[in-house]
Coordinates of C-alpha atoms in Angstrom, one line a residue:
M1051 CA -7.9 13.1 -33.3
S1052 CA -7.0 15.1 -30.1
S1053 CA -7.0 13.5 -26.8
I1054 CA -10.2 13.4 -24.6
T1055 CA -10.0 14.8 -21.0
S1056 CA -11.7 13.5 -18.0
T1057 CA -13.9 16.8 -17.9
E1058 CA -15.2 16.1 -21.4
V1059 CA -16.3 12.6 -20.6
A1060 CA -17.8 13.4 -17.3
G1061 CA -21.4 12.3 -16.9
K1062 CA -21.4 10.4 -20.2
L1063 CA -21.8 6.7 -19.1
G1064 CA -24.7 4.8 -17.5
V1065 CA -23.9 1.4 -15.9
V1066 CA -26.6 -1.5 -15.9
V1067 CA -25.7 -4.0 -13.1
I1068 CA -27.9 -7.0 -13.0
A1069 CA -28.4 -9.3 -9.9
H1070 CA -30.1 -12.3 -8.9
N1071 CA -29.5 -13.9 -5.4
D1072 CA -26.1 -12.4 -5.1
E1073 CA -26.3 -10.3 -1.8
A1074 CA -22.7 -11.3 -0.7
L1075 CA -21.1 -10.0 -4.0
V1076 CA -23.4 -7.1 -5.5
G1077 CA -21.9 -4.7 -3.2
D1078 CA -18.5 -5.2 -4.5
A1079 CA -19.7 -4.8 -8.0
I1080 CA -21.5 -1.7 -7.3
R1081 CA -18.7 -0.1 -5.5
S1082 CA -16.3 -0.9 -8.4
V1083 CA -18.4 1.2 -10.6
L1084 CA -18.8 4.2 -8.2
D1085 CA -15.2 4.3 -7.9
Q1086 CA -14.8 4.8 -11.6
G1087 CA -15.3 8.7 -11.1
P1088 CA -17.3 11.3 -12.6
V1089 CA -17.5 9.6 -16.1
V1090 CA -20.3 7.4 -14.4
A1091 CA -23.6 9.4 -14.5
E1092 CA -25.7 6.9 -13.0
V1093 CA -25.9 3.3 -12.0
V1094 CA -29.1 1.3 -12.7
A1095 CA -29.1 -2.0 -10.7
V1096 CA -31.8 -4.4 -11.8
D1097 CA -32.7 -7.1 -9.0
D1098 CA -34.1 -9.9 -11.0
G1099 CA -36.6 -11.2 -8.5
S1100 CA -34.1 -12.3 -5.7
S1101 CA -35.3 -14.5 -3.0
D1102 CA -32.2 -13.5 -0.7
G1103 CA -31.1 -10.1 0.7
T1104 CA -29.9 -8.9 -2.7
A1105 CA -32.7 -6.2 -3.0
R1106 CA -32.1 -5.0 0.6
V1107 CA -28.4 -4.6 0.0
L1108 CA -29.1 -2.5 -3.2
D1109 CA -31.6 -0.4 -1.5
E1110 CA -29.2 0.3 1.3
L1111 CA -26.7 1.3 -1.1
A1112 CA -28.9 3.6 -3.2
A1113 CA -29.6 5.5 0.1
L1114 CA -26.1 6.3 0.4
H1115 CA -25.3 7.0 -3.2
P1116 CA -27.4 9.5 -5.3
R1117 CA -25.9 8.1 -8.6
L1118 CA -27.4 4.4 -7.8
R1119 CA -31.0 3.5 -8.6
V1120 CA -32.6 0.2 -8.2
V1121 CA -35.4 -1.5 -10.4
H1122 CA -36.9 -4.4 -8.6
R1123 CA -38.4 -7.1 -10.7
T1124 CA -41.0 -9.0 -8.7
V1125 CA -40.6 -12.3 -10.9
N1126 CA -37.1 -13.8 -11.9
S1127 CA -37.0 -13.7 -15.7
G1128 CA -34.8 -16.8 -15.8
G1129 CA -31.9 -15.2 -17.7
C1130 CA -29.8 -12.1 -18.3
G1131 CA -31.3 -10.7 -21.1
T1132 CA -34.6 -9.2 -19.7
P1133 CA -33.0 -7.4 -16.7
R1134 CA -30.5 -5.8 -19.1
N1135 CA -33.1 -4.6 -21.3
D1136 CA -34.9 -3.2 -18.3
G1137 CA -31.6 -1.4 -17.4
V1138 CA -31.1 0.1 -20.8
R1139 CA -34.6 1.4 -20.7
A1140 CA -34.0 3.1 -17.4
V1141 CA -30.8 4.6 -18.3
T1142 CA -30.7 8.2 -19.3
A1143 CA -27.0 8.7 -20.0
P1144 CA -25.8 8.7 -23.8
I1145 CA -23.6 5.7 -23.4
V1146 CA -24.2 2.4 -21.5
I1147 CA -22.2 -0.6 -20.2
F1148 CA -23.2 -3.8 -18.5
L1149 CA -21.9 -5.5 -15.4
D1150 CA -22.7 -8.7 -13.7
S1151 CA -23.3 -8.7 -10.0
D1152 CA -20.5 -11.1 -9.3
D1153 CA -17.8 -9.3 -11.3
V1154 CA -16.0 -5.9 -11.0
L1155 CA -14.9 -3.1 -13.3
P1156 CA -11.0 -2.2 -12.8
E1157 CA -9.9 1.1 -12.0
G1158 CA -10.2 3.5 -14.8
A1159 CA -12.0 1.0 -17.1
A1160 CA -15.0 3.4 -17.6
E1161 CA -13.2 6.4 -18.6
T1162 CA -10.7 4.6 -20.9
L1163 CA -13.6 3.0 -22.9
V1164 CA -15.7 6.2 -23.1
A1165 CA -12.7 8.3 -24.1
A1166 CA -11.9 6.0 -26.8
A1167 CA -15.5 6.1 -28.1
E1168 CA -15.8 9.7 -28.1
R1169 CA -12.2 10.3 -29.5
H1170 CA -13.0 8.2 -32.6
G1171 CA -16.8 8.8 -33.0
A1172 CA -17.4 5.1 -32.4
P1173 CA -20.7 3.7 -31.4
V1174 CA -18.9 0.8 -29.7
A1175 CA -15.7 0.6 -27.7
V1176 CA -14.1 -2.4 -26.5
G1177 CA -11.1 -3.5 -24.3
A1178 CA -9.7 -6.6 -22.8
C1179 CA -11.5 -8.9 -20.4
V1180 CA -9.7 -10.9 -17.6
R1181 CA -11.1 -14.3 -16.4
R1182 CA -10.1 -14.3 -12.7
E1183 CA -10.3 -17.9 -11.5
L1184 CA -11.2 -18.0 -7.8
P1185 CA -10.3 -18.6 -5.2
E1186 CA -6.8 -19.1 -6.8
G1187 CA -6.8 -15.6 -8.3
R1188 CA -5.4 -16.7 -11.4
D1189 CA -5.9 -14.2 -14.2
V1190 CA -6.3 -15.3 -17.8
R1191 CA -6.8 -12.8 -20.7
W1192 CA -9.9 -13.4 -22.6
Q1193 CA -9.3 -13.7 -26.4
P1194 CA -5.8 -12.1 -25.9
A1195 CA -4.9 -11.7 -29.6
L1196 CA -7.8 -9.2 -30.2
Y1197 CA -6.7 -6.5 -27.8
R1198 CA -2.9 -6.1 -28.1
E1199 CA -2.8 -2.6 -29.4
P1200 CA -5.1 0.4 -30.0
A1201 CA -7.1 0.2 -33.1
V1202 CA -10.3 1.7 -35.0
L1203 CA -12.3 -0.9 -36.9
E1204 CA -14.5 0.3 -39.7
S1205 CA -14.8 -2.2 -42.4
S1206 CA -16.7 -5.4 -42.3
D1207 CA -13.2 -7.2 -42.7
D1208 CA -12.0 -5.1 -39.7
L1209 CA -14.9 -6.7 -37.6
L1210 CA -14.1 -10.4 -38.5
P1211 CA -11.9 -11.0 -35.5
L1212 CA -14.4 -9.7 -33.1
V1213 CA -16.8 -12.5 -33.9
H1214 CA -14.5 -14.6 -31.5
D1215 CA -15.4 -12.2 -28.6
T1216 CA -19.1 -13.0 -27.8
L1217 CA -19.0 -11.1 -24.3
C1218 CA -21.2 -8.1 -24.0
V1219 CA -19.7 -6.8 -20.9
N1220 CA -16.2 -5.4 -22.1
K1221 CA -17.8 -2.9 -24.2
V1222 CA -19.6 0.5 -24.2
Y1223 CA -22.5 1.3 -26.4
D1224 CA -24.0 4.3 -27.8
R1225 CA -27.6 4.3 -26.8
A1226 CA -28.8 6.0 -29.8
F1227 CA -27.1 3.6 -31.9
L1228 CA -28.8 0.7 -30.2
A1229 CA -32.1 2.3 -30.6
E1230 CA -31.6 3.0 -34.2
H1231 CA -30.9 -0.6 -35.2
G1232 CA -33.4 -2.1 -32.8
I1233 CA -30.7 -3.9 -30.8
R1234 CA -31.8 -5.5 -27.6
F1235 CA -31.1 -8.8 -25.7
P1236 CA -33.5 -11.8 -26.1
D1237 CA -35.9 -11.9 -23.3
G1238 CA -36.5 -14.9 -20.8
R1239 CA -34.2 -17.8 -20.3
C1240 CA -31.6 -17.6 -23.1
V1241 CA -28.4 -19.3 -21.9
Y1242 CA -26.1 -17.5 -24.4
E1243 CA -27.8 -14.1 -24.8
D1244 CA -24.3 -12.6 -25.3
F1245 CA -24.0 -14.4 -28.5
L1246 CA -27.3 -13.0 -30.0
F1247 CA -26.7 -9.3 -28.7
T1248 CA -23.1 -9.4 -30.1
A1249 CA -24.2 -10.6 -33.4
R1250 CA -26.9 -8.0 -33.8
V1251 CA -24.4 -5.3 -32.9
L1252 CA -21.7 -6.4 -35.4
A1253 CA -24.5 -7.0 -38.1
A1254 CA -25.1 -3.3 -37.9
A1255 CA -21.6 -2.8 -38.8
P1256 CA -20.5 0.0 -36.3
R1257 CA -17.2 1.8 -35.9
V1258 CA -15.4 0.1 -33.1
A1259 CA -12.8 1.7 -31.1
V1260 CA -10.3 -0.8 -29.6
V1261 CA -8.3 -0.3 -26.4
P1262 CA -5.6 -2.8 -25.0
D1263 CA -6.4 -2.1 -21.5
T1264 CA -8.1 -4.4 -19.2
V1265 CA -11.6 -2.9 -18.7
Y1266 CA -13.6 -6.0 -17.3
I1267 CA -12.9 -8.6 -14.6
W1268 CA -14.9 -11.8 -14.9
H1269 CA -14.7 -13.8 -11.9
V1270 CA -15.1 -17.5 -12.4
R1271 CA -16.1 -19.5 -9.3
R1272 CA -16.3 -23.1 -10.4
A1273 CA -16.3 -24.3 -6.9
G1274 CA -19.3 -22.2 -5.9
A1275 CA -22.7 -23.4 -4.8
R1276 CA -24.3 -22.0 -7.8
L1277 CA -22.5 -22.0 -11.3
S1278 CA -23.3 -19.1 -13.7
I1279 CA -25.7 -20.3 -16.4
S1280 CA -23.3 -20.6 -19.1
L1281 CA -20.7 -22.4 -17.1
D1282 CA -23.1 -25.1 -16.0
R1283 CA -22.2 -27.5 -18.7
D1284 CA -23.2 -30.7 -16.9
A1285 CA -26.4 -31.3 -18.8
V1286 CA -26.5 -31.7 -22.6
A1287 CA -29.2 -29.0 -22.8
N1288 CA -26.4 -26.5 -22.3
W1289 CA -24.7 -27.7 -25.5
E1290 CA -28.2 -27.6 -27.3
A1291 CA -28.7 -24.2 -26.1
R1292 CA -25.1 -23.1 -27.3
I1293 CA -25.7 -24.5 -30.8
A1294 CA -29.2 -22.8 -31.1
A1295 CA -27.5 -19.5 -30.1
H1296 CA -24.8 -20.0 -32.5
R1297 CA -27.2 -20.9 -35.5
T1298 CA -29.2 -17.7 -34.6
A1299 CA -26.2 -15.6 -34.7
V1300 CA -25.3 -16.9 -38.1
E1301 CA -28.8 -16.3 -39.4
T1302 CA -28.5 -12.7 -38.0
F1303 CA -25.4 -12.1 -40.0
E1304 CA -26.9 -13.6 -43.1
A1305 CA -30.3 -11.7 -42.8
A1306 CA -28.3 -8.6 -42.7
G1307 CA -26.2 -9.4 -45.7
R1308 CA -22.9 -9.9 -43.8
K1309 CA -21.9 -13.2 -45.3
E1310 CA -18.3 -12.7 -44.4
L1311 CA -19.3 -12.4 -40.7
A1312 CA -21.6 -15.4 -41.1
A1313 CA -18.5 -17.6 -42.2
A1314 CA -16.5 -16.2 -39.5
C1315 CA -19.1 -17.2 -36.9
R1316 CA -19.1 -20.7 -38.3
T1317 CA -15.3 -20.9 -38.1
K1318 CA -15.3 -19.8 -34.6
F1319 CA -17.9 -22.4 -33.5
L1320 CA -15.3 -25.1 -34.8
E1321 CA -12.2 -23.5 -33.3
H1322 CA -13.7 -22.6 -30.0
D1323 CA -17.1 -23.9 -29.1
L1324 CA -16.6 -27.5 -30.5
R1325 CA -13.2 -27.8 -29.0
L1326 CA -14.6 -26.5 -25.6
Y1327 CA -16.9 -29.1 -25.3
A1328 CA -15.4 -32.1 -27.1
R1329 CA -12.5 -32.1 -24.6
D1330 CA -14.8 -32.8 -21.7
L1331 CA -16.6 -35.7 -23.4
R1332 CA -14.7 -38.6 -21.5
A1333 CA -15.9 -37.1 -18.3
H1334 CA -19.7 -37.6 -19.1
D1335 CA -21.7 -40.8 -19.1
A1336 CA -23.1 -42.7 -22.0
G1337 CA -26.2 -41.0 -22.1
Y1338 CA -24.7 -37.6 -22.5
R1339 CA -22.1 -38.6 -24.9
A1340 CA -24.9 -40.3 -27.2
A1341 CA -26.9 -37.1 -27.2
W1342 CA -24.1 -34.9 -27.6
W1343 CA -22.9 -36.8 -30.6
E1344 CA -26.2 -36.8 -32.3
L1345 CA -26.6 -33.0 -31.8
T1346 CA -23.1 -32.1 -33.0
R1347 CA -23.3 -34.4 -36.0
A1348 CA -26.6 -32.9 -37.1
Y1349 CA -25.3 -29.2 -36.8
L1350 CA -21.9 -29.8 -38.4
G1351 CA -23.9 -31.5 -41.3
T1352 CA -25.1 -28.0 -42.1
F1353 CA -21.6 -26.9 -42.6
G1354 CA -20.1 -26.9 -46.2
E1355 CA -16.7 -28.6 -46.7
G1356 CA -15.3 -25.2 -47.5
E1357 CA -16.4 -24.0 -44.2
I1358 CA -14.8 -26.8 -42.2
A1359 CA -11.6 -26.5 -44.4
A1360 CA -11.3 -22.8 -43.3
A1361 CA -10.9 -23.7 -39.5
A1362 CA -7.4 -24.2 -38.3
A1363 CA -6.0 -27.6 -37.5
P1364 CA -6.8 -29.5 -35.4
A1365 CA -10.3 -28.0 -35.2
R1366 CA -11.0 -29.2 -38.6
W1367 CA -9.7 -32.6 -38.0
A1368 CA -12.1 -33.0 -34.9
A1369 CA -15.0 -31.8 -36.9
R1370 CA -14.4 -34.2 -39.7
F1371 CA -13.9 -37.1 -37.1
V1372 CA -17.2 -36.5 -35.4
L1373 CA -19.0 -36.2 -38.9
A1374 CA -17.4 -39.6 -39.9
A1375 CA -18.0 -41.5 -36.6
E1376 CA -21.6 -42.5 -36.2
E1377 CA -21.2 -43.3 -32.5
P1378 CA -19.1 -41.9 -29.7
R1379 CA -15.5 -43.4 -30.1
D1380 CA -11.9 -42.6 -29.4
L1381 CA -12.8 -40.1 -26.7
E1382 CA -9.4 -40.0 -25.2
R1383 CA -7.8 -39.1 -28.3
L1384 CA -10.6 -36.5 -29.4
S1385 CA -10.2 -35.0 -25.9
R1386 CA -6.5 -34.5 -26.1
L1387 CA -6.6 -33.2 -29.6
T1388 CA -9.1 -30.5 -28.7
A1389 CA -7.4 -29.5 -25.4
D1390 CA -5.1 -26.6 -25.1
P1391 CA -2.3 -27.5 -26.1
A1392 CA -3.6 -30.0 -28.7
R1393 CA -1.9 -33.4 -28.9
L1394 CA -2.4 -36.2 -31.2
L1395 CA -2.2 -39.5 -29.3
P1396 CA -1.1 -42.8 -31.0
P1397 CA -1.9 -44.5 -33.2
H1398 CA -0.5 -42.4 -36.1
A1399 CA -2.0 -44.2 -38.9
L1400 CA -1.7 -43.8 -42.7
G1401 CA -4.1 -44.1 -45.5
G1402 CA -1.5 -44.9 -48.1
D1403 CA 0.9 -42.1 -47.7
V1404 CA -1.6 -39.7 -46.1
P1405 CA -2.1 -39.1 -42.4
V1406 CA -5.5 -40.4 -41.2
W1407 CA -7.4 -40.6 -38.0
S1408 CA -7.3 -44.4 -38.0
E1409 CA -7.2 -47.3 -40.3
D1410 CA -10.7 -48.2 -39.9
L1411 CA -11.8 -44.4 -40.0
P1412 CA -9.5 -42.8 -42.6
V1413 CA -10.3 -39.2 -41.9
E1414 CA -7.6 -37.3 -43.5
L1415 CA -5.3 -35.0 -41.2
D1416 CA -4.6 -32.6 -43.8
G1417 CA -1.8 -30.1 -43.3
V1418 CA 0.5 -32.3 -41.0
D1419 CA 3.2 -32.0 -43.9
T1420 CA 2.9 -28.2 -44.2
L1421 CA 1.9 -26.8 -40.7
P1422 CA 4.9 -25.2 -38.7
L1423 CA 6.1 -27.3 -35.9
A1424 CA 4.5 -24.8 -33.3
G1425 CA 1.0 -25.4 -35.1
L1426 CA 1.2 -29.3 -34.8
P1427 CA -0.5 -31.4 -31.9
L1428 CA 2.9 -32.7 -30.8
L1429 CA 3.2 -35.1 -27.8
V1430 CA 6.0 -34.9 -25.1
D1431 CA 5.5 -37.5 -22.3
G1432 CA 6.7 -36.6 -18.9
D1433 CA 7.5 -38.6 -15.6
L1434 CA 8.5 -37.1 -12.3
R1435 CA 10.6 -39.3 -9.9
A1436 CA 10.5 -37.7 -6.5
G1437 CA 13.6 -39.3 -5.1
A1438 CA 15.4 -37.9 -1.9
T1439 CA 15.0 -34.3 -1.1
G1440 CA 17.8 -33.8 1.5
G1441 CA 19.7 -30.9 0.1
A1442 CA 19.1 -27.2 -0.2
G1443 CA 20.1 -26.6 -3.8
A1444 CA 17.5 -25.9 -6.5
G1445 CA 18.6 -29.0 -8.3
V1446 CA 18.2 -31.4 -5.3
G1447 CA 15.0 -33.5 -4.9
G1448 CA 14.1 -35.8 -7.8
S1449 CA 14.3 -35.7 -11.6
L1450 CA 12.0 -35.1 -14.5
R1451 CA 12.3 -37.5 -17.4
F1452 CA 10.6 -36.7 -20.7
T1453 CA 10.2 -37.9 -24.2
V1454 CA 9.4 -35.8 -27.4
R1455 CA 7.6 -38.2 -29.8
D1456 CA 7.8 -37.8 -33.6
L1457 CA 4.5 -37.0 -35.7
Y1458 CA 4.5 -38.7 -39.0
G1459 CA 8.1 -37.9 -39.4
R1460 CA 8.0 -34.1 -39.1
L1461 CA 10.4 -34.1 -36.1
S1462 CA 12.7 -36.5 -37.8
V1463 CA 13.3 -33.9 -40.4
A1464 CA 13.7 -31.0 -38.0
V1465 CA 15.8 -33.2 -35.4
P1466 CA 15.2 -32.0 -31.9
R1467 CA 18.3 -31.0 -30.2
T1468 CA 17.7 -29.2 -26.8
A1469 CA 15.0 -28.5 -24.4
R1470 CA 14.2 -25.9 -21.8
V1471 CA 12.0 -27.0 -18.9
D1472 CA 10.1 -24.3 -17.0
F1473 CA 8.6 -24.8 -13.6
V1474 CA 5.7 -22.3 -13.5
P1475 CA 3.5 -21.6 -10.3
R1476 CA 0.1 -21.9 -10.9
G1477 CA -1.5 -18.7 -11.8
A1478 CA 1.9 -17.0 -12.8
D1479 CA 3.1 -16.1 -16.3
T1480 CA 6.8 -16.7 -15.8
P1481 CA 8.6 -19.5 -14.5
A1482 CA 10.1 -19.6 -11.1
R1483 CA 13.0 -22.1 -12.4
T1484 CA 14.3 -23.1 -15.7
E1485 CA 16.3 -26.1 -16.5
R1486 CA 18.2 -27.0 -19.9
T1487 CA 19.2 -30.2 -21.3
E1488 CA 20.6 -32.0 -24.4
L1489 CA 18.2 -34.5 -26.1
T1490 CA 18.9 -38.1 -27.1
E1491 CA 17.4 -40.0 -29.8
G1492 CA 15.9 -43.3 -29.0
P1493 CA 13.5 -45.9 -30.4
V1494 CA 10.4 -43.9 -29.8
G1495 CA 11.7 -40.2 -29.9
W1496 CA 14.0 -37.8 -28.3
S1497 CA 14.6 -38.0 -24.6
G1498 CA 15.8 -35.7 -21.9
R1499 CA 16.3 -35.4 -18.1
V1500 CA 16.4 -32.5 -15.9
P1501 CA 16.6 -32.1 -12.0
A1502 CA 13.2 -31.5 -10.5
G1503 CA 14.5 -29.7 -7.5
L1504 CA 11.3 -30.2 -5.5
T1505 CA 12.7 -28.8 -2.3
G1506 CA 13.8 -25.8 -4.2
L1507 CA 10.4 -25.4 -5.7
A1508 CA 8.7 -25.7 -2.3
R1509 CA 11.0 -23.0 -0.9
E1510 CA 10.4 -20.7 -3.8
G1511 CA 6.5 -21.3 -3.3
R1512 CA 6.8 -20.4 0.2
S1513 CA 8.9 -17.2 -0.6
R1514 CA 6.0 -16.1 -2.8
G1515 CA 3.7 -16.2 0.1
N1516 CA 2.3 -19.7 -0.3
R1517 CA 2.7 -21.5 3.0
G1518 CA 0.4 -24.3 2.2
V1519 CA -0.3 -26.5 -0.7
Q1520 CA 1.6 -25.4 -4.0
L1521 CA 0.5 -26.2 -7.6
W1522 CA 3.1 -26.1 -10.2
D1523 CA 2.8 -26.5 -14.1
V1524 CA 5.4 -27.7 -16.2
R1525 CA 6.2 -26.9 -19.9
T1526 CA 8.9 -27.5 -22.4
T1527 CA 10.4 -25.5 -25.2
V1528 CA 12.1 -27.8 -27.7
T1529 CA 14.7 -26.4 -30.3
C1530 CA 15.5 -28.4 -33.4
A1531 CA 18.6 -28.7 -35.6
D1532 CA 16.8 -26.8 -38.4
G1533 CA 16.0 -23.8 -36.2
S1534 CA 12.4 -24.8 -35.5
V1535 CA 11.2 -24.1 -31.9
F1536 CA 8.0 -25.2 -30.3
T1537 CA 6.5 -24.9 -26.8
T1538 CA 4.2 -27.2 -25.2
A1539 CA 3.0 -28.8 -21.8
L1540 CA 4.1 -32.1 -21.0
R1541 CA 1.6 -35.0 -20.9
L1542 CA 1.3 -37.4 -18.1
P1543 CA 0.2 -40.7 -19.1
A1544 CA -2.6 -42.2 -16.8
E1545 CA -0.3 -45.0 -15.4
R1546 CA 2.4 -42.5 -14.3
Q1547 CA 0.2 -40.5 -11.9
R1548 CA 1.6 -41.1 -8.4
R1549 CA 2.1 -39.8 -4.9
S1550 CA 5.4 -39.8 -2.9
L1551 CA 5.9 -38.8 0.7
V1552 CA 9.6 -38.2 1.0
P1553 CA 11.8 -37.0 3.8
S1554 CA 13.3 -33.4 3.7
S1555 CA 15.9 -31.8 5.9
R1556 CA 14.3 -28.4 5.4
Y1557 CA 10.6 -29.5 6.0
G1558 CA 10.7 -32.8 7.6
V1559 CA 8.6 -34.2 5.0
L1560 CA 7.5 -33.2 1.4
L1561 CA 4.2 -34.7 0.0
V1562 CA 4.7 -34.8 -3.9
R1563 CA 1.9 -35.6 -6.3
Q1564 CA 2.2 -35.6 -10.1
Y1565 CA -1.2 -35.6 -11.7
T1566 CA -3.0 -34.9 -14.9
T1567 CA -4.8 -31.5 -15.3
A1568 CA -8.1 -31.1 -17.1
N1569 CA -6.4 -30.5 -20.4
G1570 CA -4.1 -33.6 -19.9
S1571 CA -1.0 -31.9 -18.9
L1572 CA 1.6 -32.8 -16.2
A1573 CA 1.3 -30.8 -13.1
V1574 CA 2.9 -31.1 -9.6
R1575 CA 1.4 -30.5 -6.2
L1576 CA 3.7 -30.0 -3.3
A1577 CA 2.8 -30.0 0.3
P1578 CA 5.8 -29.0 2.2
G1579 CA 6.1 -29.8 6.1
V1580 CA 4.5 -32.6 8.3
R1581 CA 1.4 -30.7 9.0
D1582 CA 0.7 -29.9 5.2
G1583 CA 1.5 -33.3 4.0
L1584 CA -0.5 -35.1 6.7
R1585 CA -3.4 -32.6 6.2
A1586 CA -3.4 -33.3 2.5
I1587 CA -3.4 -37.1 3.1
R1588 CA -6.3 -36.7 5.4
A1589 CA -8.3 -34.8 2.9
K1590 CA -7.8 -37.4 0.1
L1591 CA -8.8 -40.1 2.7
R1592 CA -12.0 -38.3 3.5
R1593 CA -12.7 -37.8 -0.3
I1594 CA -12.2 -41.6 -0.9
S1595 CA -14.5 -42.4 2.1
R1596 CA -17.3 -40.2 0.9
S1597 CA -17.1 -41.6 -2.6
S1598 CA -17.4 -45.2 -1.2
H1599 CA -20.6 -44.6 0.3

């Protein structure tokens, strides 16, 4: 088809922005929409019964911008579905998109999506979403495998991968299509309304235009005073709501005769939802664990073995383990197996000649003998020794030792030979420094050692504008004698977490902390200079003092 010009898409899009008690951020969201240009015919902002100054901010903006209209709800709905439904009813443009008040649309997103929908006659167009972790500003692409190149999805099989993208906000929708199929959000408090709306859209089997461009920036503020409804996972009720939403999505596909989408939705639950929550179990109390275990085993009991087998390892191993264990157990192992990257901690038990979870719970770990090394939950242990930091070279300032551990003999066959270690600034995609080493076989695996170059890292961090505390991730790429290659983050065993305060000719003092991230990986925290080092120490002492009262 021919290309679509800006003039041809002008006035095609209505944007629904929902807001509740977000006076400090909603203005940025609205401005990001108005800056999209003439493609946006109207913006409907729905204030969902806010008790702060959100309504005032919206009304003031509406007085300045004719394209903006405000819908005021006098009572908060308790969720995101009702205000979005209100917005769709108020929109008059033929195409609609949704935006939350604490997020933004990047430049050109609206025109890109509408042009794709128009060019291909698609009732739905979708693009990439970026999760921006604040305040760090780290961008992580949401479901990156789905949006690598332009595409037009027309068959049910084409739509299967989209089951993994449950967001409603990185898409535009033809309003006539939504009306024809009676597609709307669930009203009231529904924690995962996106799941259900997206299932209803896919069940109607629309043609979908895919663009690889970033069309939505999802701001994630975990340290904020108020977490979003879906990110507030402290109570087991959140997991119960997620299971309920997933169950209803499967039923939606089945009722529409989309058996293949229902099966894909179940697989997605194992590969994403189960892993997302299981990896955090060890951080919860016994009451949460018991309730989570009961809910999860009950729901997994509705899955057929074929559906579990269809999930990739290690997701299917985790599901079978939870089904087999009547009570919560082995939480550290389960947590690391379901993290990203996945790791299978010892013991590596055998049931006869078959790899199993443990001797007393012989759940088979099928596929260990056939999966490529890059698909195995391999374990590389790391240990950073700070040492002296007197020199200026990148190789000066401690060393990093690590051991690549075997997994049921797979590495013994491949034979690890060399390793590349990358030091990556937190939030960056490319390493700031790389070291290489030969590996030496020992009693527990293959070991290597590279210079940590902590002074050099601190200097590199400062050259990138980070004058205060710096965070560095460490990952290694191992090349084997048979040509196999795998990349993983290093694991830091709990007993190796430590702090070092070492002298530095460049900074006076360098505070070094090696610690375990949420997914169990080795990370390094550097505070260069006396001032930053002492500030970090005082902050730690304050946290210890508060926790003891």
